[in-house]
């Protein structure tokens, strides 16, 4: 990731504020166009687990990296965060996935993702014992696009359900819903998602309702826990007809919005597994999101437990 001005976003014809999928050649070309950059481990679900681990949760990650330098770095960082990660690295091409992120002066992040080895995560790589042992299985929509990880996630849902566990799902991005919305709506209709995370745009795309409240009204009866974030305007959660709402936490400056949704999910889930109130879960999410947008990168740098304790008295 690297800072840039809006002119470069326009010159490269990037979708400011969004996420676009690119191939290996596109990744190389964009890297050449970047200014001085920082390499930081990321990945949507991996970021959420990093936040959860910082908050004291016991976590395991299932994901595919290649046997290369970036794969080694990712593996080191996630294990160093205290997260179990036992998925064997994949040999040969393609290399480990990477996301090239351009950050404009307003703190907005523009992501360009090469899925690399991650798109070849097979169902056979699942640790079904870990899934069955977890209170919550957390899945990211980004990897619903490639066939193998989609099959792996369907199997993971089956294992989790058979064990009587909960399934949480993040829609990830509106363009993912454009491509796979029918699948997501079917999962919801079949009662396979217990906790759904969306932002305003994703809610509109998923429901066909441009009005935020209309979207909530349409979707919330079909999901036991619906969490909808509104960026600087806070977040709402509806659980079995009960509604909670919080404002965004104040920050001195928005440096980089990468990972805001990922860390919000981490905070919310850390309260949910403790059966805290919706307001407390949302507040935890807002605190974690505020921390991560205060610096570059999508992994927490401050003591999230201390920040939550200062606000909620934990």
mmCIF file of C-alpha atoms in Angstrom:
data_model
loop_
_atom_site.group_PDB
_atom_site.id
_atom_site.type_symbol
_atom_site.label_atom_id
_atom_site.label_comp_id
_atom_site.label_asym_id
_atom_site.label_seq_id
_atom_site.Cartn_x
_atom_site.Cartn_y
_atom_site.Cartn_z
ATOM 1 C CA UNK A 1 0.000 0.000 0.000
ATOM 2 C CA UNK A 2 1.120 3.521 -0.779
ATOM 3 C CA UNK A 3 -0.187 7.084 -0.549
ATOM 4 C CA UNK A 4 -1.130 8.806 -3.794
ATOM 5 C CA UNK A 5 -3.099 11.774 -5.075
ATOM 6 C CA UNK A 6 -6.458 11.655 -6.815
ATOM 7 C CA UNK A 7 -4.812 12.430 -10.144
ATOM 8 C CA UNK A 8 -3.015 9.065 -10.098
ATOM 9 C CA UNK A 9 -6.299 7.258 -9.362
ATOM 10 C CA UNK A 10 -7.774 8.914 -12.446
ATOM 11 C CA UNK A 11 -4.702 8.302 -14.577
ATOM 12 C CA UNK A 12 -4.717 4.590 -13.731
ATOM 13 C CA UNK A 13 -8.509 4.464 -14.184
ATOM 14 C CA UNK A 14 -9.044 2.867 -10.794
ATOM 15 C CA UNK A 15 -12.394 2.621 -9.008
ATOM 16 C CA UNK A 16 -11.774 4.966 -6.090
ATOM 17 C CA UNK A 17 -12.958 3.543 -2.789
ATOM 18 C CA UNK A 18 -13.757 0.143 -4.249
ATOM 19 C CA UNK A 19 -12.072 -3.196 -4.849
ATOM 20 C CA UNK A 20 -11.263 -4.545 -8.302
ATOM 21 C CA UNK A 21 -9.917 -7.966 -9.218
ATOM 22 C CA UNK A 22 -6.751 -7.955 -11.319
ATOM 23 C CA UNK A 23 -4.478 -10.613 -12.819
ATOM 24 C CA UNK A 24 -0.756 -11.181 -12.230
ATOM 25 C CA UNK A 25 0.248 -8.781 -15.033
ATOM 26 C CA UNK A 26 -2.068 -6.106 -13.658
ATOM 27 C CA UNK A 27 -0.543 -6.529 -10.208
ATOM 28 C CA UNK A 28 2.958 -6.044 -11.609
ATOM 29 C CA UNK A 29 1.932 -2.967 -13.610
ATOM 30 C CA UNK A 30 0.202 -1.304 -10.673
ATOM 31 C CA UNK A 31 3.138 -2.025 -8.382
ATOM 32 C CA UNK A 32 5.409 -0.229 -10.844
ATOM 33 C CA UNK A 33 3.050 2.771 -10.814
ATOM 34 C CA UNK A 34 3.068 2.987 -7.016
ATOM 35 C CA UNK A 35 5.182 5.346 -5.029
ATOM 36 C CA UNK A 36 7.228 4.100 -2.059
ATOM 37 C CA UNK A 37 5.074 1.358 -0.548
ATOM 38 C CA UNK A 38 4.629 -0.608 2.658
ATOM 39 C CA UNK A 39 4.066 -4.364 2.607
ATOM 40 C CA UNK A 40 1.608 -5.362 5.334
ATOM 41 C CA UNK A 41 -0.193 -8.655 5.833
ATOM 42 C CA UNK A 42 -3.886 -8.408 5.040
ATOM 43 C CA UNK A 43 -6.841 -10.419 3.797
ATOM 44 C CA UNK A 44 -10.388 -9.632 4.914
ATOM 45 C CA UNK A 45 -11.118 -12.591 7.207
ATOM 46 C CA UNK A 46 -7.485 -12.715 8.335
ATOM 47 C CA UNK A 47 -7.717 -9.066 9.429
ATOM 48 C CA UNK A 48 -10.873 -9.820 11.401
ATOM 49 C CA UNK A 49 -9.175 -12.730 13.158
ATOM 50 C CA UNK A 50 -6.152 -10.545 13.931
ATOM 51 C CA UNK A 51 -8.517 -8.144 15.666
ATOM 52 C CA UNK A 52 -10.307 -10.944 17.509
ATOM 53 C CA UNK A 53 -7.012 -12.424 18.690
ATOM 54 C CA UNK A 54 -5.926 -9.019 19.977
ATOM 55 C CA UNK A 55 -9.221 -8.892 21.886
ATOM 56 C CA UNK A 56 -8.408 -12.206 23.564
ATOM 57 C CA UNK A 57 -10.362 -14.654 21.393
ATOM 58 C CA UNK A 58 -8.982 -18.065 20.445
ATOM 59 C CA UNK A 59 -8.896 -18.217 16.651
ATOM 60 C CA UNK A 60 -7.871 -20.455 13.770
ATOM 61 C CA UNK A 61 -7.484 -19.373 10.151
ATOM 62 C CA UNK A 62 -8.025 -21.460 7.027
ATOM 63 C CA UNK A 63 -6.613 -19.961 3.838
ATOM 64 C CA UNK A 64 -4.235 -20.660 0.981
ATOM 65 C CA UNK A 65 -0.851 -19.073 0.403
ATOM 66 C CA UNK A 66 1.862 -20.161 -2.012
ATOM 67 C CA UNK A 67 5.271 -21.454 -1.032
ATOM 68 C CA UNK A 68 7.006 -18.122 -1.654
ATOM 69 C CA UNK A 69 8.302 -15.075 0.199
ATOM 70 C CA UNK A 70 4.949 -13.319 0.624
ATOM 71 C CA UNK A 71 3.389 -16.585 1.735
ATOM 72 C CA UNK A 72 6.091 -16.959 4.370
ATOM 73 C CA UNK A 73 5.524 -13.393 5.584
ATOM 74 C CA UNK A 74 1.745 -13.871 5.813
ATOM 75 C CA UNK A 75 2.136 -17.191 7.645
ATOM 76 C CA UNK A 76 4.595 -15.680 10.113
ATOM 77 C CA UNK A 77 2.435 -12.649 10.835
ATOM 78 C CA UNK A 78 -0.802 -14.536 11.439
ATOM 79 C CA UNK A 79 0.877 -17.081 13.702
ATOM 80 C CA UNK A 80 2.713 -14.301 15.542
ATOM 81 C CA UNK A 81 -0.713 -12.797 16.296
ATOM 82 C CA UNK A 82 -1.557 -15.984 18.189
ATOM 83 C CA UNK A 83 -3.802 -17.479 15.508
ATOM 84 C CA UNK A 84 -3.613 -21.159 14.589
ATOM 85 C CA UNK A 85 -2.784 -21.555 10.878
ATOM 86 C CA UNK A 86 -2.054 -25.012 9.572
ATOM 87 C CA UNK A 87 -3.163 -24.929 5.917
ATOM 88 C CA UNK A 88 -0.195 -26.225 3.861
ATOM 89 C CA UNK A 89 1.327 -23.724 1.417
ATOM 90 C CA UNK A 90 0.631 -24.438 -2.261
ATOM 91 C CA UNK A 91 3.591 -25.281 -4.473
ATOM 92 C CA UNK A 92 4.124 -23.687 -7.888
ATOM 93 C CA UNK A 93 2.140 -21.008 -9.648
ATOM 94 C CA UNK A 94 0.289 -18.790 -9.047
ATOM 95 C CA UNK A 95 2.104 -16.897 -6.281
ATOM 96 C CA UNK A 96 0.574 -15.734 -3.012
ATOM 97 C CA UNK A 97 -2.312 -13.297 -3.377
ATOM 98 C CA UNK A 98 -1.682 -9.622 -2.956
ATOM 99 C CA UNK A 99 -3.783 -6.466 -2.835
ATOM 100 C CA UNK A 100 -2.301 -3.216 -4.138
ATOM 101 C CA UNK A 101 -3.881 -0.374 -2.187
ATOM 102 C CA UNK A 102 -3.686 3.310 -3.152
ATOM 103 C CA UNK A 103 -4.543 5.683 -0.303
ATOM 104 C CA UNK A 104 -5.613 9.225 -1.192
ATOM 105 C CA UNK A 105 -5.225 12.260 1.110
ATOM 106 C CA UNK A 106 -8.826 11.857 2.335
ATOM 107 C CA UNK A 107 -7.878 8.446 3.785
ATOM 108 C CA UNK A 108 -9.950 6.546 1.216
ATOM 109 C CA UNK A 109 -8.460 3.235 0.078
ATOM 110 C CA UNK A 110 -8.669 1.922 -3.475
ATOM 111 C CA UNK A 111 -7.937 -1.803 -3.580
ATOM 112 C CA UNK A 112 -6.790 -3.893 -6.523
ATOM 113 C CA UNK A 113 -6.601 -7.576 -5.718
ATOM 114 C CA UNK A 114 -4.806 -10.457 -7.380
ATOM 115 C CA UNK A 115 -6.305 -13.572 -5.773
ATOM 116 C CA UNK A 116 -3.272 -15.739 -6.582
ATOM 117 C CA UNK A 117 -2.999 -18.977 -4.633
ATOM 118 C CA UNK A 118 -5.972 -18.107 -2.415
ATOM 119 C CA UNK A 119 -8.410 -18.956 -5.217
ATOM 120 C CA UNK A 120 -7.278 -22.595 -5.139
ATOM 121 C CA UNK A 121 -8.192 -23.359 -1.534
ATOM 122 C CA UNK A 122 -9.820 -26.815 -1.807
ATOM 123 C CA UNK A 123 -12.401 -28.395 0.513
ATOM 124 C CA UNK A 124 -9.731 -30.985 1.383
ATOM 125 C CA UNK A 125 -7.684 -28.232 3.081
ATOM 126 C CA UNK A 126 -10.390 -27.588 5.679
ATOM 127 C CA UNK A 127 -9.701 -28.435 9.287
ATOM 128 C CA UNK A 128 -13.168 -29.803 10.008
ATOM 129 C CA UNK A 129 -12.340 -30.412 13.666
ATOM 130 C CA UNK A 130 -11.433 -26.746 14.116
ATOM 131 C CA UNK A 131 -14.642 -25.650 12.368
ATOM 132 C CA UNK A 132 -16.795 -27.945 14.501
ATOM 133 C CA UNK A 133 -15.037 -26.705 17.649
ATOM 134 C CA UNK A 134 -15.524 -23.001 16.921
ATOM 135 C CA UNK A 135 -18.453 -21.063 18.328
ATOM 136 C CA UNK A 136 -18.525 -19.056 15.097
ATOM 137 C CA UNK A 137 -17.408 -19.824 11.547
ATOM 138 C CA UNK A 138 -16.569 -16.527 9.819
ATOM 139 C CA UNK A 139 -16.543 -16.379 6.009
ATOM 140 C CA UNK A 140 -15.628 -13.602 3.577
ATOM 141 C CA UNK A 141 -17.553 -12.957 0.373
ATOM 142 C CA UNK A 142 -14.448 -12.047 -1.626
ATOM 143 C CA UNK A 143 -13.532 -15.722 -2.045
ATOM 144 C CA UNK A 144 -16.987 -16.773 -3.201
ATOM 145 C CA UNK A 145 -15.908 -15.926 -6.758
ATOM 146 C CA UNK A 146 -13.447 -18.796 -7.461
ATOM 147 C CA UNK A 147 -14.931 -22.297 -7.611
ATOM 148 C CA UNK A 148 -12.624 -24.152 -5.192
ATOM 149 C CA UNK A 149 -12.877 -21.833 -2.170
ATOM 150 C CA UNK A 150 -16.617 -21.462 -2.817
ATOM 151 C CA UNK A 151 -16.926 -25.244 -2.519
ATOM 152 C CA UNK A 152 -14.729 -25.152 0.573
ATOM 153 C CA UNK A 153 -16.943 -22.527 2.203
ATOM 154 C CA UNK A 154 -20.105 -24.492 1.406
ATOM 155 C CA UNK A 155 -18.549 -27.534 3.068
ATOM 156 C CA UNK A 156 -17.435 -25.415 6.038
ATOM 157 C CA UNK A 157 -21.017 -24.177 6.491
ATOM 158 C CA UNK A 158 -22.238 -27.783 6.451
ATOM 159 C CA UNK A 159 -19.673 -28.837 9.076
ATOM 160 C CA UNK A 160 -20.471 -25.848 11.286
ATOM 161 C CA UNK A 161 -24.215 -26.415 11.020
ATOM 162 C CA UNK A 162 -23.905 -30.131 11.784
ATOM 163 C CA UNK A 163 -21.970 -29.211 14.934
ATOM 164 C CA UNK A 164 -24.671 -26.767 16.036
ATOM 165 C CA UNK A 165 -22.428 -23.723 15.579
ATOM 166 C CA UNK A 166 -23.117 -20.265 14.174
ATOM 167 C CA UNK A 167 -22.125 -19.011 10.722
ATOM 168 C CA UNK A 168 -21.125 -15.377 10.216
ATOM 169 C CA UNK A 169 -20.694 -13.963 6.727
ATOM 170 C CA UNK A 170 -19.393 -10.667 5.396
ATOM 171 C CA UNK A 171 -20.674 -9.646 1.976
ATOM 172 C CA UNK A 172 -17.289 -7.946 1.357
ATOM 173 C CA UNK A 173 -18.094 -5.717 -1.638
ATOM 174 C CA UNK A 174 -21.050 -4.717 -3.818
ATOM 175 C CA UNK A 175 -19.438 -6.087 -6.965
ATOM 176 C CA UNK A 176 -19.266 -9.527 -5.295
ATOM 177 C CA UNK A 177 -23.009 -9.313 -4.645
ATOM 178 C CA UNK A 178 -23.557 -8.275 -8.269
ATOM 179 C CA UNK A 179 -21.921 -11.534 -9.327
ATOM 180 C CA UNK A 180 -23.144 -13.893 -6.614
ATOM 181 C CA UNK A 181 -26.134 -12.200 -5.012
ATOM 182 C CA UNK A 182 -28.438 -15.080 -5.898
ATOM 183 C CA UNK A 183 -26.152 -17.465 -3.998
ATOM 184 C CA UNK A 184 -26.051 -15.154 -0.971
ATOM 185 C CA UNK A 185 -29.809 -14.643 -0.995
ATOM 186 C CA UNK A 186 -30.263 -18.418 -1.204
ATOM 187 C CA UNK A 187 -27.987 -18.962 1.817
ATOM 188 C CA UNK A 188 -30.066 -16.414 3.732
ATOM 189 C CA UNK A 189 -33.368 -17.957 2.616
ATOM 190 C CA UNK A 190 -32.173 -21.415 3.682
ATOM 191 C CA UNK A 191 -31.320 -20.093 7.145
ATOM 192 C CA UNK A 192 -27.605 -20.860 6.759
ATOM 193 C CA UNK A 193 -26.323 -17.435 7.877
ATOM 194 C CA UNK A 194 -26.718 -16.456 11.521
ATOM 195 C CA UNK A 195 -24.778 -13.183 11.460
ATOM 196 C CA UNK A 196 -24.496 -11.041 8.334
ATOM 197 C CA UNK A 197 -22.209 -8.023 7.979
ATOM 198 C CA UNK A 198 -22.929 -5.434 5.255
ATOM 199 C CA UNK A 199 -22.243 -1.766 4.652
ATOM 200 C CA UNK A 200 -24.736 0.693 3.182
ATOM 201 C CA UNK A 201 -23.835 -0.028 -0.430
ATOM 202 C CA UNK A 202 -23.845 -3.788 0.050
ATOM 203 C CA UNK A 203 -27.219 -3.641 1.784
ATOM 204 C CA UNK A 204 -28.689 -1.749 -1.172
ATOM 205 C CA UNK A 205 -27.195 -4.169 -3.692
ATOM 206 C CA UNK A 206 -28.368 -7.223 -1.778
ATOM 207 C CA UNK A 207 -31.933 -6.009 -1.200
ATOM 208 C CA UNK A 208 -32.543 -3.787 -4.228
ATOM 209 C CA UNK A 209 -33.549 -0.999 -1.818
ATOM 210 C CA UNK A 210 -31.676 2.293 -2.117
ATOM 211 C CA UNK A 211 -33.152 3.567 1.142
ATOM 212 C CA UNK A 212 -31.127 2.287 4.101
ATOM 213 C CA UNK A 213 -34.103 1.784 6.416
ATOM 214 C CA UNK A 214 -36.075 0.037 3.687
ATOM 215 C CA UNK A 215 -33.140 -2.304 3.129
ATOM 216 C CA UNK A 216 -32.958 -3.113 6.834
ATOM 217 C CA UNK A 217 -36.684 -3.771 6.967
ATOM 218 C CA UNK A 218 -36.490 -6.119 3.996
ATOM 219 C CA UNK A 219 -33.456 -8.130 5.120
ATOM 220 C CA UNK A 220 -33.544 -8.220 8.916
ATOM 221 C CA UNK A 221 -36.519 -10.629 9.259
ATOM 222 C CA UNK A 222 -34.497 -13.249 7.368
ATOM 223 C CA UNK A 223 -31.225 -13.051 9.326
ATOM 224 C CA UNK A 224 -30.988 -13.722 13.075
ATOM 225 C CA UNK A 225 -28.358 -10.967 13.455
ATOM 226 C CA UNK A 226 -27.948 -8.286 10.792
ATOM 227 C CA UNK A 227 -25.118 -5.762 11.217
ATOM 228 C CA UNK A 228 -25.059 -2.787 8.845
ATOM 229 C CA UNK A 229 -22.295 -0.182 8.963
ATOM 230 C CA UNK A 230 -22.574 3.398 7.722
ATOM 231 C CA UNK A 231 -18.965 4.574 7.841
ATOM 232 C CA UNK A 232 -18.739 7.908 9.670
ATOM 233 C CA UNK A 233 -22.462 7.695 10.453
ATOM 234 C CA UNK A 234 -22.137 4.718 12.774
ATOM 235 C CA UNK A 235 -23.749 1.309 12.612
ATOM 236 C CA UNK A 236 -26.987 -0.553 13.248
ATOM 237 C CA UNK A 237 -27.640 -4.127 14.350
ATOM 238 C CA UNK A 238 -30.978 -5.918 14.415
ATOM 239 C CA UNK A 239 -31.275 -9.243 16.227
ATOM 240 C CA UNK A 240 -34.616 -11.044 16.235
ATOM 241 C CA UNK A 241 -36.493 -7.742 16.037
ATOM 242 C CA UNK A 242 -34.380 -5.911 18.629
ATOM 243 C CA UNK A 243 -32.457 -2.938 17.271
ATOM 244 C CA UNK A 244 -29.226 -1.385 18.485
ATOM 245 C CA UNK A 245 -27.436 1.631 17.040
ATOM 246 C CA UNK A 246 -24.207 3.496 17.776
ATOM 247 C CA UNK A 247 -22.379 6.509 16.411
ATOM 248 C CA UNK A 248 -18.896 6.178 14.973
ATOM 249 C CA UNK A 249 -16.050 6.668 17.426
ATOM 250 C CA UNK A 250 -14.213 9.958 17.063
ATOM 251 C CA UNK A 251 -10.726 9.879 15.541
ATOM 252 C CA UNK A 252 -8.141 12.640 15.346
ATOM 253 C CA UNK A 253 -7.576 11.976 11.645
ATOM 254 C CA UNK A 254 -8.650 9.318 9.144
ATOM 255 C CA UNK A 255 -5.336 8.042 7.771
ATOM 256 C CA UNK A 256 -6.402 4.920 5.897
ATOM 257 C CA UNK A 257 -9.844 3.267 5.801
ATOM 258 C CA UNK A 258 -8.420 -0.141 4.804
ATOM 259 C CA UNK A 259 -9.775 -2.806 7.143
ATOM 260 C CA UNK A 260 -12.432 -0.658 8.816
ATOM 261 C CA UNK A 261 -15.166 -3.196 8.115
ATOM 262 C CA UNK A 262 -12.892 -6.116 8.981
ATOM 263 C CA UNK A 263 -12.061 -4.706 12.389
ATOM 264 C CA UNK A 264 -15.635 -3.632 13.027
ATOM 265 C CA UNK A 265 -16.619 -7.270 12.568
ATOM 266 C CA UNK A 266 -13.863 -8.314 14.981
ATOM 267 C CA UNK A 267 -15.131 -5.991 17.676
ATOM 268 C CA UNK A 268 -18.758 -6.978 17.201
ATOM 269 C CA UNK A 269 -18.030 -10.714 17.259
ATOM 270 C CA UNK A 270 -15.840 -10.369 20.358
ATOM 271 C CA UNK A 271 -18.891 -9.106 22.216
ATOM 272 C CA UNK A 272 -21.343 -11.475 20.560
ATOM 273 C CA UNK A 273 -19.502 -14.605 21.734
ATOM 274 C CA UNK A 274 -19.775 -13.199 25.273
ATOM 275 C CA UNK A 275 -23.523 -12.634 24.775
ATOM 276 C CA UNK A 276 -23.208 -8.892 25.362
ATOM 277 C CA UNK A 277 -25.918 -6.425 24.376
ATOM 278 C CA UNK A 278 -26.213 -5.234 20.787
ATOM 279 C CA UNK A 279 -25.079 -1.776 21.866
ATOM 280 C CA UNK A 280 -21.951 -3.175 23.507
ATOM 281 C CA UNK A 281 -21.157 -5.349 20.481
ATOM 282 C CA UNK A 282 -21.581 -2.365 18.163
ATOM 283 C CA UNK A 283 -19.486 -0.143 20.438
ATOM 284 C CA UNK A 284 -16.706 -2.727 20.399
ATOM 285 C CA UNK A 285 -16.894 -2.704 16.597
ATOM 286 C CA UNK A 286 -16.779 1.077 16.412
ATOM 287 C CA UNK A 287 -13.759 1.215 18.736
ATOM 288 C CA UNK A 288 -11.824 -1.313 16.655
ATOM 289 C CA UNK A 289 -12.715 0.374 13.366
ATOM 290 C CA UNK A 290 -11.619 3.758 14.720
ATOM 291 C CA UNK A 291 -8.267 2.326 15.775
ATOM 292 C CA UNK A 292 -7.495 0.771 12.401
ATOM 293 C CA UNK A 293 -8.403 3.845 10.321
ATOM 294 C CA UNK A 294 -6.014 5.924 12.431
ATOM 295 C CA UNK A 295 -2.937 4.340 10.799
ATOM 296 C CA UNK A 296 -1.814 2.563 7.647
ATOM 297 C CA UNK A 297 -2.723 -1.092 7.288
ATOM 298 C CA UNK A 298 -5.632 -3.312 8.248
ATOM 299 C CA UNK A 299 -4.191 -4.954 11.363
ATOM 300 C CA UNK A 300 -4.517 -3.355 14.820
ATOM 301 C CA UNK A 301 -1.491 -1.592 16.278
ATOM 302 C CA UNK A 302 -2.927 -0.498 19.633
ATOM 303 C CA UNK A 303 -4.143 -2.610 22.560
ATOM 304 C CA UNK A 304 -7.773 -3.123 21.550
ATOM 305 C CA UNK A 305 -8.622 -4.757 24.866
ATOM 306 C CA UNK A 306 -7.465 -1.643 26.713
ATOM 307 C CA UNK A 307 -9.438 0.630 24.378
ATOM 308 C CA UNK A 308 -12.603 -1.436 24.876
ATOM 309 C CA UNK A 309 -12.082 -1.565 28.661
ATOM 310 C CA UNK A 310 -11.685 2.209 28.804
ATOM 311 C CA UNK A 311 -15.044 2.645 27.069
ATOM 312 C CA UNK A 312 -17.086 -0.255 28.421
ATOM 313 C CA UNK A 313 -15.303 -1.092 31.657
ATOM 314 C CA UNK A 314 -14.400 -4.643 30.582
#
